[in-house]
Short mmCIF file of C-alpha atoms in Angstrom, two decimals:
data_model
loop_
_atom_site.label_atom_id
_atom_site.label_comp_id
_atom_site.label_asym_id
_atom_site.label_seq_id
_atom_site.Cartn_x
_atom_site.Cartn_y
_atom_site.Cartn_z
CA GLU A 1 106.62 96.61 93.52
CA THR A 2 103.74 98.16 93.23
CA GLY A 3 101.10 95.45 91.80
CA VAL A 4 100.27 96.82 88.47
CA THR A 5 100.88 93.63 86.08
CA GLN A 6 100.83 94.70 82.33
CA SER A 7 101.00 91.75 79.71
CA PRO A 8 102.84 90.90 76.77
CA THR A 9 105.88 92.63 78.08
CA HIS A 10 107.27 93.32 74.38
CA LEU A 11 105.18 92.61 71.16
CA ILE A 12 106.35 93.07 67.54
CA LYS A 13 103.80 94.34 64.81
CA THR A 14 103.83 95.02 61.81
CA ARG A 15 102.21 98.70 60.22
CA GLY A 16 98.58 98.41 59.85
CA GLN A 17 98.22 95.55 62.55
CA GLN A 18 95.90 95.72 65.45
CA VAL A 19 97.32 95.33 69.00
CA THR A 20 95.42 94.68 72.50
CA LEU A 21 97.47 95.75 75.57
CA ARG A 22 96.17 94.31 78.76
CA CYS A 23 96.71 96.31 82.47
CA SER A 24 95.67 94.47 86.10
CA SER A 25 95.62 97.42 88.79
CA GLN A 26 96.65 97.17 91.80
CA SER A 27 94.07 95.38 94.48
CA GLY A 28 91.44 98.07 95.85
CA HIS A 29 92.04 100.37 93.01
CA ASN A 30 89.33 101.59 90.44
CA THR A 31 90.95 103.96 88.30
CA VAL A 32 93.99 103.06 85.33
CA SER A 33 95.18 105.96 83.10
CA TRP A 34 97.37 104.87 79.99
CA TYR A 35 100.33 106.41 78.80
CA GLN A 36 102.49 106.28 76.08
CA GLN A 37 106.03 106.73 76.28
CA ALA A 38 108.27 106.98 73.19
CA LEU A 39 112.14 106.68 73.47
CA GLY A 40 113.94 109.76 75.28
CA GLN A 41 110.94 111.34 76.38
CA GLY A 42 108.43 111.56 79.32
CA PRO A 43 104.82 109.75 79.35
CA GLN A 44 102.24 111.11 77.39
CA PHE A 45 99.01 110.52 78.85
CA ILE A 46 96.34 108.56 76.61
CA PHE A 47 93.21 107.93 78.61
CA GLN A 48 91.79 107.49 81.95
CA TYR A 49 88.84 104.58 82.99
CA TYR A 50 87.28 105.20 86.30
CA ARG A 51 84.60 102.35 87.18
CA GLU A 52 84.61 101.09 83.43
CA GLU A 53 83.91 104.56 81.88
CA GLU A 54 86.56 106.54 80.19
CA ASN A 55 87.63 109.65 82.56
CA GLY A 56 89.50 112.20 80.37
CA ARG A 57 91.86 111.71 77.43
CA GLY A 58 94.69 113.21 76.06
CA ASN A 59 95.44 113.86 72.42
CA PHE A 60 95.65 110.82 70.67
CA PRO A 61 93.73 109.40 67.76
CA PRO A 62 90.38 107.46 67.82
CA ARG A 63 92.13 104.28 66.56
CA PHE A 64 93.30 104.45 70.54
CA SER A 65 91.12 103.11 72.08
CA GLY A 66 90.19 101.52 75.17
CA LEU A 67 87.88 98.98 77.98
CA GLN A 68 88.01 98.76 81.42
CA PHE A 69 85.84 95.59 83.00
CA PRO A 70 84.18 95.13 85.89
CA ASN A 71 87.08 93.57 88.14
CA TYR A 72 89.14 97.11 86.86
CA SER A 73 91.55 95.61 84.78
CA SER A 74 91.88 97.32 81.58
CA GLU A 75 92.71 96.95 77.68
CA LEU A 76 94.66 99.10 75.71
CA ASN A 77 93.80 98.67 71.63
CA VAL A 78 95.55 100.38 69.06
CA ASN A 79 93.98 100.32 65.60
CA ALA A 80 96.05 100.47 62.34
CA LEU A 81 99.29 100.48 63.92
CA GLU A 82 101.57 103.41 62.29
CA LEU A 83 105.70 103.28 62.93
CA ASP A 84 105.11 105.92 64.97
CA ASP A 85 103.13 104.32 67.53
CA SER A 86 106.46 101.78 68.82
CA ALA A 87 107.12 102.71 72.32
CA LEU A 88 106.73 101.96 76.38
CA TYR A 89 103.12 101.90 76.82
CA LEU A 90 102.66 101.94 80.46
CA CYS A 91 99.37 102.15 82.68
CA ALA A 92 98.80 103.50 85.92
CA SER A 93 96.66 102.54 88.52
CA SER A 94 95.10 104.58 91.33
CA LEU A 95 92.81 104.20 94.43
CA SER A 96 89.80 106.56 92.68
CA GLY A 97 91.48 108.77 90.16
CA GLY A 98 91.12 112.01 91.82
CA ALA A 99 93.56 115.08 91.25
CA GLN A 100 95.67 113.88 94.23
CA GLU A 101 95.96 109.99 93.99
CA THR A 102 99.00 108.56 93.29
CA GLN A 103 99.41 106.35 90.18
CA TYR A 104 101.12 103.23 90.57
CA PHE A 105 103.12 102.67 87.14
CA GLY A 106 103.05 99.09 85.72
CA PRO A 107 105.86 97.18 84.59
CA GLY A 108 105.03 98.42 80.39
CA THR A 109 104.57 96.95 77.54
CA ARG A 110 107.48 97.99 75.05
CA LEU A 111 105.12 97.59 71.11
CA LEU A 112 107.89 97.83 68.43
CA VAL A 113 106.16 98.52 64.73
CA LEU A 114 107.88 97.64 61.50
CA GLY B 1 96.78 122.93 76.49
CA GLN B 2 99.04 122.29 79.59
CA GLN B 3 102.87 122.12 79.12
CA VAL B 4 106.04 121.03 81.78
CA MET B 5 109.16 121.98 81.18
CA GLN B 6 111.91 120.82 82.70
CA ILE B 7 116.09 121.58 82.67
CA PRO B 8 118.61 120.33 82.25
CA GLN B 9 117.73 117.37 79.79
CA TYR B 10 120.76 116.05 80.72
CA GLN B 11 123.07 116.11 83.76
CA HIS B 12 126.62 113.70 84.35
CA VAL B 13 128.16 114.60 87.65
CA GLN B 14 131.14 113.18 89.98
CA GLU B 15 129.45 110.80 92.96
CA GLY B 16 129.36 113.48 96.22
CA GLU B 17 128.44 116.10 94.05
CA ASP B 18 124.99 117.56 94.09
CA PHE B 19 122.46 117.38 91.25
CA THR B 20 119.52 119.67 90.78
CA THR B 21 116.31 119.43 88.30
CA TYR B 22 113.89 122.19 87.54
CA CYS B 23 110.48 122.26 86.61
CA ASN B 24 108.37 124.67 84.90
CA SER B 25 104.50 124.68 84.17
CA SER B 26 102.59 126.99 81.42
CA THR B 27 99.66 126.62 84.09
CA THR B 28 99.28 126.76 88.07
CA LEU B 29 98.68 123.47 89.16
CA SER B 30 96.71 121.67 92.00
CA ASN B 31 100.21 119.56 92.74
CA ILE B 32 103.12 118.21 91.38
CA GLN B 33 104.76 114.76 91.46
CA TRP B 34 108.06 113.52 91.07
CA TYR B 35 109.29 110.05 89.66
CA LYS B 36 112.34 108.25 89.05
CA GLN B 37 113.09 105.27 86.03
CA ARG B 38 115.89 103.48 85.96
CA PRO B 39 117.21 102.19 82.48
CA GLY B 40 115.04 100.02 81.21
CA GLY B 41 112.48 100.37 83.90
CA HIS B 42 109.36 102.36 84.49
CA PRO B 43 108.43 105.26 86.39
CA VAL B 44 108.65 104.82 90.23
CA PHE B 45 106.86 107.92 92.07
CA LEU B 46 108.36 109.11 94.65
CA ILE B 47 106.64 112.21 96.18
CA GLN B 48 103.75 114.70 95.24
CA LEU B 49 103.60 118.28 96.78
CA VAL B 50 100.41 119.96 96.90
CA LYS B 51 100.58 123.20 98.80
CA SER B 52 102.14 126.32 97.61
CA GLY B 53 105.56 127.10 98.94
CA GLU B 54 105.92 123.52 100.10
CA VAL B 55 109.32 121.71 100.85
CA LYS B 56 109.68 118.28 101.22
CA LYS B 57 112.52 115.81 102.37
CA GLN B 58 113.39 112.17 101.78
CA LYS B 59 117.08 111.29 102.92
CA ARG B 60 119.51 113.22 100.46
CA LEU B 61 116.20 114.54 98.40
CA THR B 62 114.57 117.76 98.55
CA PHE B 63 111.63 118.59 96.51
CA GLN B 64 110.14 122.34 96.42
CA PHE B 65 106.95 123.44 94.77
CA GLY B 66 107.14 126.84 93.70
CA GLU B 67 104.82 130.07 95.40
CA ALA B 68 102.94 130.24 92.38
CA LYS B 69 102.61 126.75 92.15
CA LYS B 70 103.80 126.77 88.48
CA ASN B 71 107.42 125.22 88.97
CA SER B 72 108.80 122.66 91.33
CA SER B 73 113.15 121.45 91.57
CA LEU B 74 114.34 118.20 93.10
CA HIS B 75 117.68 118.45 94.45
CA ILE B 76 119.85 115.34 96.00
CA THR B 77 122.52 116.08 98.00
CA ALA B 78 125.70 114.04 97.83
CA THR B 79 125.04 111.94 94.87
CA GLN B 80 125.66 108.29 94.74
CA THR B 81 125.66 105.86 91.90
CA THR B 82 122.17 104.36 92.93
CA ASP B 83 120.95 107.75 92.07
CA VAL B 84 121.46 107.44 88.49
CA GLY B 85 118.10 107.38 86.01
CA THR B 86 115.81 110.01 84.85
CA TYR B 87 113.82 112.27 87.25
CA PHE B 88 110.47 113.36 85.38
CA CYS B 89 108.19 115.67 87.20
CA ALA B 90 104.39 115.23 86.36
CA GLY B 91 101.97 118.12 86.58
CA MET B 92 98.24 117.81 87.62
CA GLU B 93 95.94 120.83 86.18
CA TYR B 94 92.41 120.77 88.06
CA GLY B 95 91.39 117.43 86.65
CA ASN B 96 92.91 114.34 86.70
CA LYS B 97 95.41 114.69 83.80
CA LEU B 98 98.86 114.44 84.70
CA VAL B 99 101.15 115.78 82.39
CA PHE B 100 104.91 114.39 82.30
CA GLY B 101 107.89 116.81 81.44
CA ALA B 102 110.41 115.46 79.32
CA GLY B 103 112.93 114.71 82.55
CA THR B 104 116.26 114.74 83.20
CA ILE B 105 118.87 111.84 82.77
CA LEU B 106 121.65 111.70 85.66
CA ARG B 107 124.74 109.93 85.40
CA VAL B 108 127.16 109.72 88.32
CA LYS B 109 130.71 108.82 87.94
CA SER B 110 132.64 107.25 90.96
#
C-alpha cells in the first residue's frame, strides 16, 4: 500500500449538489495531485497542490476547486454536480511535485451522480 | 495541448504468450511513467523512464523510452494470469502535469 488514504470510498449525489472529497498524503509528501477517471478511460489531471498553493491545473471548470492544509492533506470540492461528474476520483501524493517525482495513488473515491 | 495515445485498446492472450503495449505523445516528454490498474483498483506505479533510449527491466517486464522521448513501450514476456489489468502510460511534459493514455486492457486465458 502507498500510505495515501481517501474518503469516502463511495458516494452517491444528485445533480446540482455539492461534494467534498478528502485525501491524506503519504508521510513526508508535501504535494497532492487530483485526477478524475471516467469509466474505461485513463486518469485526467484536475489540479495539483504544493505547500498549500495550487501548482498547476488541467482542463476542468472552476466548479472544481481544492484546498491543501498545513499537514498537506487535501480536499477536492465539486459544485453544481453534473451527471458526467460520475467517476473515480484519485489523489496522488509526491515528495515535492517535481517533474520526475513518482506519484503514489490512493484507492480513490467512486462518485455517482444521479 | 499534450496528448498521449496508447495502443492497442484491448488484448486477450493465452497464458505464456507475450504482450506489448505502445504509447505515443504529441510532444517531447521529460519522462514517462507506467502504471498498472487491476479491475476495481487504483493505478499502481511500475516504473519511470527519463533518458532518451532508456531500457529498463523488471523480471518479465521490459520498458523502453524512444530516442526522441515521444514514445514508449511495455513488453511482457510469457504472460501469467497475475498480469491481468489495465496498463497505462503517463507522460510528463516539462512541468508537473501528468497526462495519461487511455490504457491497454490485458486479459490472459489460462
